[in-house]
Amino acid sequence: MLDKDNIIKMAQEAGFATSWTEAAGEALERFAALVAAHERDACAKVCDEKVDAEYKTGKVDHNEMAWTQACAIAIRARGEQ
């Protein structure tokens, strides 16, 4: 989970300064949220592309496609938690 403490810890591991002003910490939290949203979207798109590719073959395993679509939905929903 990306809470404030984890964001600061990861920033420090990446080599950012070890002391934070409140404004810098808030900006870092917003940046981390944007990065996480981008990565969620990229992961969900992988699922979407798999579904699209499967349908193009004409040999669709509907059970597998339902699971793949459910995974895309679940990945996107993580941003709403």
PDB file of N, CA and C in Angstrom:
ATOM      1  N   MET A   1       0.835  -1.174   0.000  1.00  0.00           N
ATOM      2  CA  MET A   1       0.000   0.000   0.000  1.00  0.00           C
ATOM      3  C   MET A   1       0.882   1.241   0.000  1.00  0.00           C
ATOM      4  N   LEU A   2       0.468   2.251  -0.732  1.00  0.00           N
ATOM      5  CA  LEU A   2       1.249   3.481  -0.804  1.00  0.00           C
ATOM      6  C   LEU A   2       0.775   4.489   0.235  1.00  0.00           C
ATOM      7  N   ASP A   3       1.214   4.284   1.459  1.00  0.00           N
ATOM      8  CA  ASP A   3       0.921   5.289   2.470  1.00  0.00           C
ATOM      9  C   ASP A   3       2.133   6.221   2.585  1.00  0.00           C
ATOM     10  N   LYS A   4       1.970   7.281   3.338  1.00  0.00           N
ATOM     11  CA  LYS A   4       3.009   8.313   3.426  1.00  0.00           C
ATOM     12  C   LYS A   4       4.357   7.736   3.851  1.00  0.00           C
ATOM     13  N   ASP A   5       4.364   6.872   4.848  1.00  0.00           N
ATOM     14  CA  ASP A   5       5.625   6.296   5.326  1.00  0.00           C
ATOM     15  C   ASP A   5       6.311   5.465   4.253  1.00  0.00           C
ATOM     16  N   ASN A   6       5.539   4.659   3.518  1.00  0.00           N
ATOM     17  CA  ASN A   6       6.131   3.845   2.458  1.00  0.00           C
ATOM     18  C   ASN A   6       6.656   4.700   1.314  1.00  0.00           C
ATOM     19  N   ILE A   7       5.930   5.767   0.984  1.00  0.00           N
ATOM     20  CA  ILE A   7       6.378   6.662  -0.079  1.00  0.00           C
ATOM     21  C   ILE A   7       7.703   7.311   0.299  1.00  0.00           C
ATOM     22  N   ILE A   8       7.806   7.793   1.527  1.00  0.00           N
ATOM     23  CA  ILE A   8       9.050   8.417   1.986  1.00  0.00           C
ATOM     24  C   ILE A   8      10.182   7.397   1.996  1.00  0.00           C
ATOM     25  N   LYS A   9       9.907   6.195   2.472  1.00  0.00           N
ATOM     26  CA  LYS A   9      10.936   5.149   2.507  1.00  0.00           C
ATOM     27  C   LYS A   9      11.437   4.839   1.094  1.00  0.00           C
ATOM     28  N   MET A  10      10.515   4.706   0.128  1.00  0.00           N
ATOM     29  CA  MET A  10      10.920   4.418  -1.252  1.00  0.00           C
ATOM     30  C   MET A  10      11.697   5.591  -1.851  1.00  0.00           C
ATOM     31  N   ALA A  11      11.283   6.818  -1.529  1.00  0.00           N
ATOM     32  CA  ALA A  11      11.998   7.991  -2.031  1.00  0.00           C
ATOM     33  C   ALA A  11      13.426   8.008  -1.493  1.00  0.00           C
ATOM     34  N   GLN A  12      13.582   7.690  -0.231  1.00  0.00           N
ATOM     35  CA  GLN A  12      14.920   7.637   0.359  1.00  0.00           C
ATOM     36  C   GLN A  12      15.750   6.532  -0.282  1.00  0.00           C
ATOM     37  N   GLU A  13      15.133   5.381  -0.540  1.00  0.00           N
ATOM     38  CA  GLU A  13      15.848   4.283  -1.199  1.00  0.00           C
ATOM     39  C   GLU A  13      16.286   4.677  -2.605  1.00  0.00           C
ATOM     40  N   ALA A  14      15.506   5.561  -3.247  1.00  0.00           N
ATOM     41  CA  ALA A  14      15.835   6.019  -4.594  1.00  0.00           C
ATOM     42  C   ALA A  14      16.881   7.133  -4.580  1.00  0.00           C
ATOM     43  N   GLY A  15      17.237   7.618  -3.393  1.00  0.00           N
ATOM     44  CA  GLY A  15      18.282   8.620  -3.289  1.00  0.00           C
ATOM     45  C   GLY A  15      17.790  10.041  -3.093  1.00  0.00           C
ATOM     46  N   PHE A  16      16.486  10.227  -2.856  1.00  0.00           N
ATOM     47  CA  PHE A  16      15.987  11.564  -2.565  1.00  0.00           C
ATOM     48  C   PHE A  16      16.422  11.978  -1.164  1.00  0.00           C
ATOM     49  N   ALA A  17      16.308  13.260  -0.875  1.00  0.00           N
ATOM     50  CA  ALA A  17      16.703  13.801   0.428  1.00  0.00           C
ATOM     51  C   ALA A  17      15.982  13.064   1.549  1.00  0.00           C
ATOM     52  N   THR A  18      16.586  13.042   2.704  1.00  0.00           N
ATOM     53  CA  THR A  18      16.009  12.303   3.838  1.00  0.00           C
ATOM     54  C   THR A  18      15.127  13.176   4.714  1.00  0.00           C
ATOM     55  N   SER A  19      15.141  14.483   4.513  1.00  0.00           N
ATOM     56  CA  SER A  19      14.262  15.353   5.307  1.00  0.00           C
ATOM     57  C   SER A  19      13.255  15.998   4.353  1.00  0.00           C
ATOM     58  N   TRP A  20      12.022  16.146   4.861  1.00  0.00           N
ATOM     59  CA  TRP A  20      10.954  16.632   4.001  1.00  0.00           C
ATOM     60  C   TRP A  20      10.228  17.792   4.661  1.00  0.00           C
ATOM     61  N   THR A  21       9.941  18.798   3.863  1.00  0.00           N
ATOM     62  CA  THR A  21       9.001  19.816   4.322  1.00  0.00           C
ATOM     63  C   THR A  21       7.613  19.231   4.097  1.00  0.00           C
ATOM     64  N   GLU A  22       6.617  19.797   4.731  1.00  0.00           N
ATOM     65  CA  GLU A  22       5.253  19.285   4.547  1.00  0.00           C
ATOM     66  C   GLU A  22       4.825  19.404   3.085  1.00  0.00           C
ATOM     67  N   ALA A  23       5.162  20.512   2.439  1.00  0.00           N
ATOM     68  CA  ALA A  23       4.785  20.720   1.037  1.00  0.00           C
ATOM     69  C   ALA A  23       5.489  19.715   0.131  1.00  0.00           C
ATOM     70  N   ALA A  24       6.752  19.453   0.393  1.00  0.00           N
ATOM     71  CA  ALA A  24       7.487  18.489  -0.417  1.00  0.00           C
ATOM     72  C   ALA A  24       6.918  17.092  -0.223  1.00  0.00           C
ATOM     73  N   GLY A  25       6.563  16.763   0.995  1.00  0.00           N
ATOM     74  CA  GLY A  25       5.976  15.453   1.278  1.00  0.00           C
ATOM     75  C   GLY A  25       4.645  15.278   0.573  1.00  0.00           C
ATOM     76  N   GLU A  26       3.824  16.330   0.552  1.00  0.00           N
ATOM     77  CA  GLU A  26       2.532  16.264  -0.126  1.00  0.00           C
ATOM     78  C   GLU A  26       2.716  16.133  -1.637  1.00  0.00           C
ATOM     79  N   ALA A  27       3.691  16.871  -2.180  1.00  0.00           N
ATOM     80  CA  ALA A  27       3.974  16.772  -3.614  1.00  0.00           C
ATOM     81  C   ALA A  27       4.471  15.369  -3.962  1.00  0.00           C
ATOM     82  N   LEU A  28       5.289  14.805  -3.092  1.00  0.00           N
ATOM     83  CA  LEU A  28       5.794  13.463  -3.318  1.00  0.00           C
ATOM     84  C   LEU A  28       4.659  12.438  -3.274  1.00  0.00           C
ATOM     85  N   GLU A  29       3.720  12.617  -2.350  1.00  0.00           N
ATOM     86  CA  GLU A  29       2.554  11.724  -2.284  1.00  0.00           C
ATOM     87  C   GLU A  29       1.719  11.811  -3.562  1.00  0.00           C
ATOM     88  N   ARG A  30       1.516  13.014  -4.066  1.00  0.00           N
ATOM     89  CA  ARG A  30       0.756  13.176  -5.316  1.00  0.00           C
ATOM     90  C   ARG A  30       1.486  12.520  -6.482  1.00  0.00           C
ATOM     91  N   PHE A  31       2.807  12.714  -6.521  1.00  0.00           N
ATOM     92  CA  PHE A  31       3.612  12.104  -7.577  1.00  0.00           C
ATOM     93  C   PHE A  31       3.520  10.585  -7.507  1.00  0.00           C
ATOM     94  N   ALA A  32       3.637  10.024  -6.320  1.00  0.00           N
ATOM     95  CA  ALA A  32       3.543   8.572  -6.157  1.00  0.00           C
ATOM     96  C   ALA A  32       2.181   8.063  -6.598  1.00  0.00           C
ATOM     97  N   ALA A  33       1.130   8.804  -6.298  1.00  0.00           N
ATOM     98  CA  ALA A  33      -0.221   8.408  -6.714  1.00  0.00           C
ATOM     99  C   ALA A  33      -0.340   8.420  -8.235  1.00  0.00           C
ATOM    100  N   LEU A  34       0.260   9.407  -8.883  1.00  0.00           N
ATOM    101  CA  LEU A  34       0.237   9.469 -10.345  1.00  0.00           C
ATOM    102  C   LEU A  34       0.999   8.305 -10.966  1.00  0.00           C
ATOM    103  N   VAL A  35       2.155   7.997 -10.403  1.00  0.00           N
ATOM    104  CA  VAL A  35       2.950   6.871 -10.911  1.00  0.00           C
ATOM    105  C   VAL A  35       2.184   5.564 -10.732  1.00  0.00           C
ATOM    106  N   ALA A  36       1.576   5.380  -9.564  1.00  0.00           N
ATOM    107  CA  ALA A  36       0.812   4.154  -9.310  1.00  0.00           C
ATOM    108  C   ALA A  36      -0.379   4.050 -10.253  1.00  0.00           C
ATOM    109  N   ALA A  37      -1.073   5.158 -10.508  1.00  0.00           N
ATOM    110  CA  ALA A  37      -2.218   5.139 -11.422  1.00  0.00           C
ATOM    111  C   ALA A  37      -1.778   4.786 -12.836  1.00  0.00           C
ATOM    112  N   HIS A  38      -0.650   5.336 -13.248  1.00  0.00           N
ATOM    113  CA  HIS A  38      -0.123   5.030 -14.579  1.00  0.00           C
ATOM    114  C   HIS A  38       0.219   3.540 -14.694  1.00  0.00           C
ATOM    115  N   GLU A  39       0.850   2.995 -13.678  1.00  0.00           N
ATOM    116  CA  GLU A  39       1.226   1.573 -13.702  1.00  0.00           C
ATOM    117  C   GLU A  39      -0.008   0.675 -13.669  1.00  0.00           C
ATOM    118  N   ARG A  40      -1.010   1.033 -12.867  1.00  0.00           N
ATOM    119  CA  ARG A  40      -2.259   0.258 -12.854  1.00  0.00           C
ATOM    120  C   ARG A  40      -2.887   0.243 -14.245  1.00  0.00           C
ATOM    121  N   ASP A  41      -2.939   1.417 -14.869  1.00  0.00           N
ATOM    122  CA  ASP A  41      -3.536   1.503 -16.195  1.00  0.00           C
ATOM    123  C   ASP A  41      -2.755   0.655 -17.195  1.00  0.00           C
ATOM    124  N   ALA A  42      -1.438   0.702 -17.130  1.00  0.00           N
ATOM    125  CA  ALA A  42      -0.616  -0.101 -18.035  1.00  0.00           C
ATOM    126  C   ALA A  42      -0.857  -1.592 -17.824  1.00  0.00           C
ATOM    127  N   CYS A  43      -0.961  -2.022 -16.585  1.00  0.00           N
ATOM    128  CA  CYS A  43      -1.213  -3.439 -16.293  1.00  0.00           C
ATOM    129  C   CYS A  43      -2.596  -3.866 -16.790  1.00  0.00           C
ATOM    130  N   ALA A  44      -3.595  -3.029 -16.553  1.00  0.00           N
ATOM    131  CA  ALA A  44      -4.946  -3.353 -17.003  1.00  0.00           C
ATOM    132  C   ALA A  44      -5.010  -3.408 -18.524  1.00  0.00           C
ATOM    133  N   LYS A  45      -4.253  -2.544 -19.195  1.00  0.00           N
ATOM    134  CA  LYS A  45      -4.230  -2.555 -20.661  1.00  0.00           C
ATOM    135  C   LYS A  45      -3.631  -3.852 -21.197  1.00  0.00           C
ATOM    136  N   VAL A  46      -2.680  -4.433 -20.489  1.00  0.00           N
ATOM    137  CA  VAL A  46      -2.135  -5.736 -20.893  1.00  0.00           C
ATOM    138  C   VAL A  46      -3.258  -6.768 -20.918  1.00  0.00           C
ATOM    139  N   CYS A  47      -4.107  -6.742 -19.901  1.00  0.00           N
ATOM    140  CA  CYS A  47      -5.256  -7.656 -19.864  1.00  0.00           C
ATOM    141  C   CYS A  47      -6.212  -7.368 -21.018  1.00  0.00           C
ATOM    142  N   ASP A  48      -6.506  -6.084 -21.234  1.00  0.00           N
ATOM    143  CA  ASP A  48      -7.403  -5.709 -22.332  1.00  0.00           C
ATOM    144  C   ASP A  48      -6.864  -6.185 -23.677  1.00  0.00           C
ATOM    145  N   GLU A  49      -5.566  -6.012 -23.881  1.00  0.00           N
ATOM    146  CA  GLU A  49      -4.948  -6.425 -25.147  1.00  0.00           C
ATOM    147  C   GLU A  49      -5.012  -7.938 -25.325  1.00  0.00           C
ATOM    148  N   LYS A  50      -4.868  -8.680 -24.244  1.00  0.00           N
ATOM    149  CA  LYS A  50      -4.972 -10.142 -24.324  1.00  0.00           C
ATOM    150  C   LYS A  50      -6.380 -10.548 -24.741  1.00  0.00           C
ATOM    151  N   VAL A  51      -7.369  -9.889 -24.157  1.00  0.00           N
ATOM    152  CA  VAL A  51      -8.760 -10.177 -24.514  1.00  0.00           C
ATOM    153  C   VAL A  51      -8.989  -9.859 -25.990  1.00  0.00           C
ATOM    154  N   ASP A  52      -8.551  -8.681 -26.427  1.00  0.00           N
ATOM    155  CA  ASP A  52      -8.728  -8.291 -27.825  1.00  0.00           C
ATOM    156  C   ASP A  52      -8.042  -9.275 -28.774  1.00  0.00           C
ATOM    157  N   ALA A  53      -6.822  -9.676 -28.443  1.00  0.00           N
ATOM    158  CA  ALA A  53      -6.077 -10.612 -29.295  1.00  0.00           C
ATOM    159  C   ALA A  53      -6.779 -11.964 -29.355  1.00  0.00           C
ATOM    160  N   GLU A  54      -7.322 -12.411 -28.237  1.00  0.00           N
ATOM    161  CA  GLU A  54      -8.013 -13.694 -28.193  1.00  0.00           C
ATOM    162  C   GLU A  54      -9.260 -13.661 -29.077  1.00  0.00           C
ATOM    163  N   TYR A  55     -10.014 -12.581 -29.000  1.00  0.00           N
ATOM    164  CA  TYR A  55     -11.222 -12.479 -29.823  1.00  0.00           C
ATOM    165  C   TYR A  55     -10.878 -12.446 -31.310  1.00  0.00           C
ATOM    166  N   LYS A  56      -9.752 -11.871 -31.666  1.00  0.00           N
ATOM    167  CA  LYS A  56      -9.347 -11.799 -33.071  1.00  0.00           C
ATOM    168  C   LYS A  56      -9.009 -13.176 -33.645  1.00  0.00           C
ATOM    169  N   THR A  57      -8.637 -14.116 -32.795  1.00  0.00           N
ATOM    170  CA  THR A  57      -8.297 -15.457 -33.287  1.00  0.00           C
ATOM    171  C   THR A  57      -9.533 -16.240 -33.695  1.00  0.00           C
ATOM    172  N   GLY A  58     -10.683 -15.865 -33.149  1.00  0.00           N
ATOM    173  CA  GLY A  58     -11.911 -16.603 -33.430  1.00  0.00           C
ATOM    174  C   GLY A  58     -12.052 -17.863 -32.597  1.00  0.00           C
ATOM    175  N   LYS A  59     -11.071 -18.160 -31.775  1.00  0.00           N
ATOM    176  CA  LYS A  59     -11.092 -19.341 -30.910  1.00  0.00           C
ATOM    177  C   LYS A  59     -11.058 -18.858 -29.459  1.00  0.00           C
ATOM    178  N   VAL A  60     -12.203 -18.401 -29.009  1.00  0.00           N
ATOM    179  CA  VAL A  60     -12.275 -17.742 -27.709  1.00  0.00           C
ATOM    180  C   VAL A  60     -12.610 -18.743 -26.606  1.00  0.00           C
ATOM    181  N   ASP A  61     -11.790 -18.724 -25.573  1.00  0.00           N
ATOM    182  CA  ASP A  61     -12.084 -19.457 -24.343  1.00  0.00           C
ATOM    183  C   ASP A  61     -12.782 -18.462 -23.427  1.00  0.00           C
ATOM    184  N   HIS A  62     -14.100 -18.515 -23.395  1.00  0.00           N
ATOM    185  CA  HIS A  62     -14.868 -17.507 -22.661  1.00  0.00           C
ATOM    186  C   HIS A  62     -14.561 -17.495 -21.173  1.00  0.00           C
ATOM    187  N   ASN A  63     -14.254 -18.644 -20.607  1.00  0.00           N
ATOM    188  CA  ASN A  63     -13.905 -18.697 -19.188  1.00  0.00           C
ATOM    189  C   ASN A  63     -12.613 -17.924 -18.933  1.00  0.00           C
ATOM    190  N   GLU A  64     -11.605 -18.180 -19.770  1.00  0.00           N
ATOM    191  CA  GLU A  64     -10.326 -17.486 -19.614  1.00  0.00           C
ATOM    192  C   GLU A  64     -10.503 -15.979 -19.840  1.00  0.00           C
ATOM    193  N   MET A  65     -11.296 -15.622 -20.828  1.00  0.00           N
ATOM    194  CA  MET A  65     -11.507 -14.199 -21.118  1.00  0.00           C
ATOM    195  C   MET A  65     -12.249 -13.510 -19.974  1.00  0.00           C
ATOM    196  N   ALA A  66     -13.180 -14.203 -19.351  1.00  0.00           N
ATOM    197  CA  ALA A  66     -13.890 -13.623 -18.213  1.00  0.00           C
ATOM    198  C   ALA A  66     -12.916 -13.347 -17.067  1.00  0.00           C
ATOM    199  N   TRP A  67     -12.009 -14.282 -16.825  1.00  0.00           N
ATOM    200  CA  TRP A  67     -11.019 -14.083 -15.767  1.00  0.00           C
ATOM    201  C   TRP A  67     -10.086 -12.931 -16.115  1.00  0.00           C
ATOM    202  N   THR A  68      -9.684 -12.859 -17.367  1.00  0.00           N
ATOM    203  CA  THR A  68      -8.776 -11.788 -17.787  1.00  0.00           C
ATOM    204  C   THR A  68      -9.455 -10.431 -17.665  1.00  0.00           C
ATOM    205  N   GLN A  69     -10.713 -10.355 -18.058  1.00  0.00           N
ATOM    206  CA  GLN A  69     -11.456  -9.107 -17.923  1.00  0.00           C
ATOM    207  C   GLN A  69     -11.655  -8.757 -16.446  1.00  0.00           C
ATOM    208  N   ALA A  70     -11.908  -9.758 -15.628  1.00  0.00           N
ATOM    209  CA  ALA A  70     -12.071  -9.524 -14.188  1.00  0.00           C
ATOM    210  C   ALA A  70     -10.772  -8.988 -13.581  1.00  0.00           C
ATOM    211  N   CYS A  71      -9.646  -9.487 -14.056  1.00  0.00           N
ATOM    212  CA  CYS A  71      -8.354  -8.997 -13.560  1.00  0.00           C
ATOM    213  C   CYS A  71      -8.163  -7.524 -13.925  1.00  0.00           C
ATOM    214  N   ALA A  72      -8.507  -7.147 -15.148  1.00  0.00           N
ATOM    215  CA  ALA A  72      -8.386  -5.752 -15.575  1.00  0.00           C
ATOM    216  C   ALA A  72      -9.255  -4.855 -14.690  1.00  0.00           C
ATOM    217  N   ILE A  73     -10.458  -5.295 -14.428  1.00  0.00           N
ATOM    218  CA  ILE A  73     -11.373  -4.536 -13.581  1.00  0.00           C
ATOM    219  C   ILE A  73     -10.808  -4.410 -12.168  1.00  0.00           C
ATOM    220  N   ALA A  74     -10.282  -5.495 -11.631  1.00  0.00           N
ATOM    221  CA  ALA A  74      -9.725  -5.488 -10.274  1.00  0.00           C
ATOM    222  C   ALA A  74      -8.504  -4.571 -10.190  1.00  0.00           C
ATOM    223  N   ILE A  75      -7.665  -4.585 -11.212  1.00  0.00           N
ATOM    224  CA  ILE A  75      -6.476  -3.711 -11.221  1.00  0.00           C
ATOM    225  C   ILE A  75      -6.907  -2.263 -11.210  1.00  0.00           C
ATOM    226  N   ARG A  76      -7.858  -1.919 -12.061  1.00  0.00           N
ATOM    227  CA  ARG A  76      -8.331  -0.533 -12.110  1.00  0.00           C
ATOM    228  C   ARG A  76      -9.001  -0.132 -10.790  1.00  0.00           C
ATOM    229  N   ALA A  77      -9.698  -1.042 -10.162  1.00  0.00           N
ATOM    230  CA  ALA A  77     -10.401  -0.738  -8.917  1.00  0.00           C
ATOM    231  C   ALA A  77      -9.441  -0.440  -7.768  1.00  0.00           C
ATOM    232  N   ARG A  78      -8.220  -0.912  -7.849  1.00  0.00           N
ATOM    233  CA  ARG A  78      -7.258  -0.626  -6.779  1.00  0.00           C
ATOM    234  C   ARG A  78      -7.039   0.873  -6.606  1.00  0.00           C
ATOM    235  N   GLY A  79      -7.249   1.639  -7.664  1.00  0.00           N
ATOM    236  CA  GLY A  79      -7.102   3.087  -7.567  1.00  0.00           C
ATOM    237  C   GLY A  79      -8.234   3.754  -6.815  1.00  0.00           C
ATOM    238  N   GLU A  80      -9.320   3.028  -6.596  1.00  0.00           N
ATOM    239  CA  GLU A  80     -10.479   3.578  -5.905  1.00  0.00           C
ATOM    240  C   GLU A  80     -10.490   3.235  -4.425  1.00  0.00           C
ATOM    241  N   GLN A  81      -9.491   2.492  -3.978  1.00  0.00           N
ATOM    242  CA  GLN A  81      -9.433   2.064  -2.575  1.00  0.00           C
ATOM    243  C   GLN A  81      -8.863   3.137  -1.689  1.00  0.00           C
TER     244      GLN A  81
END
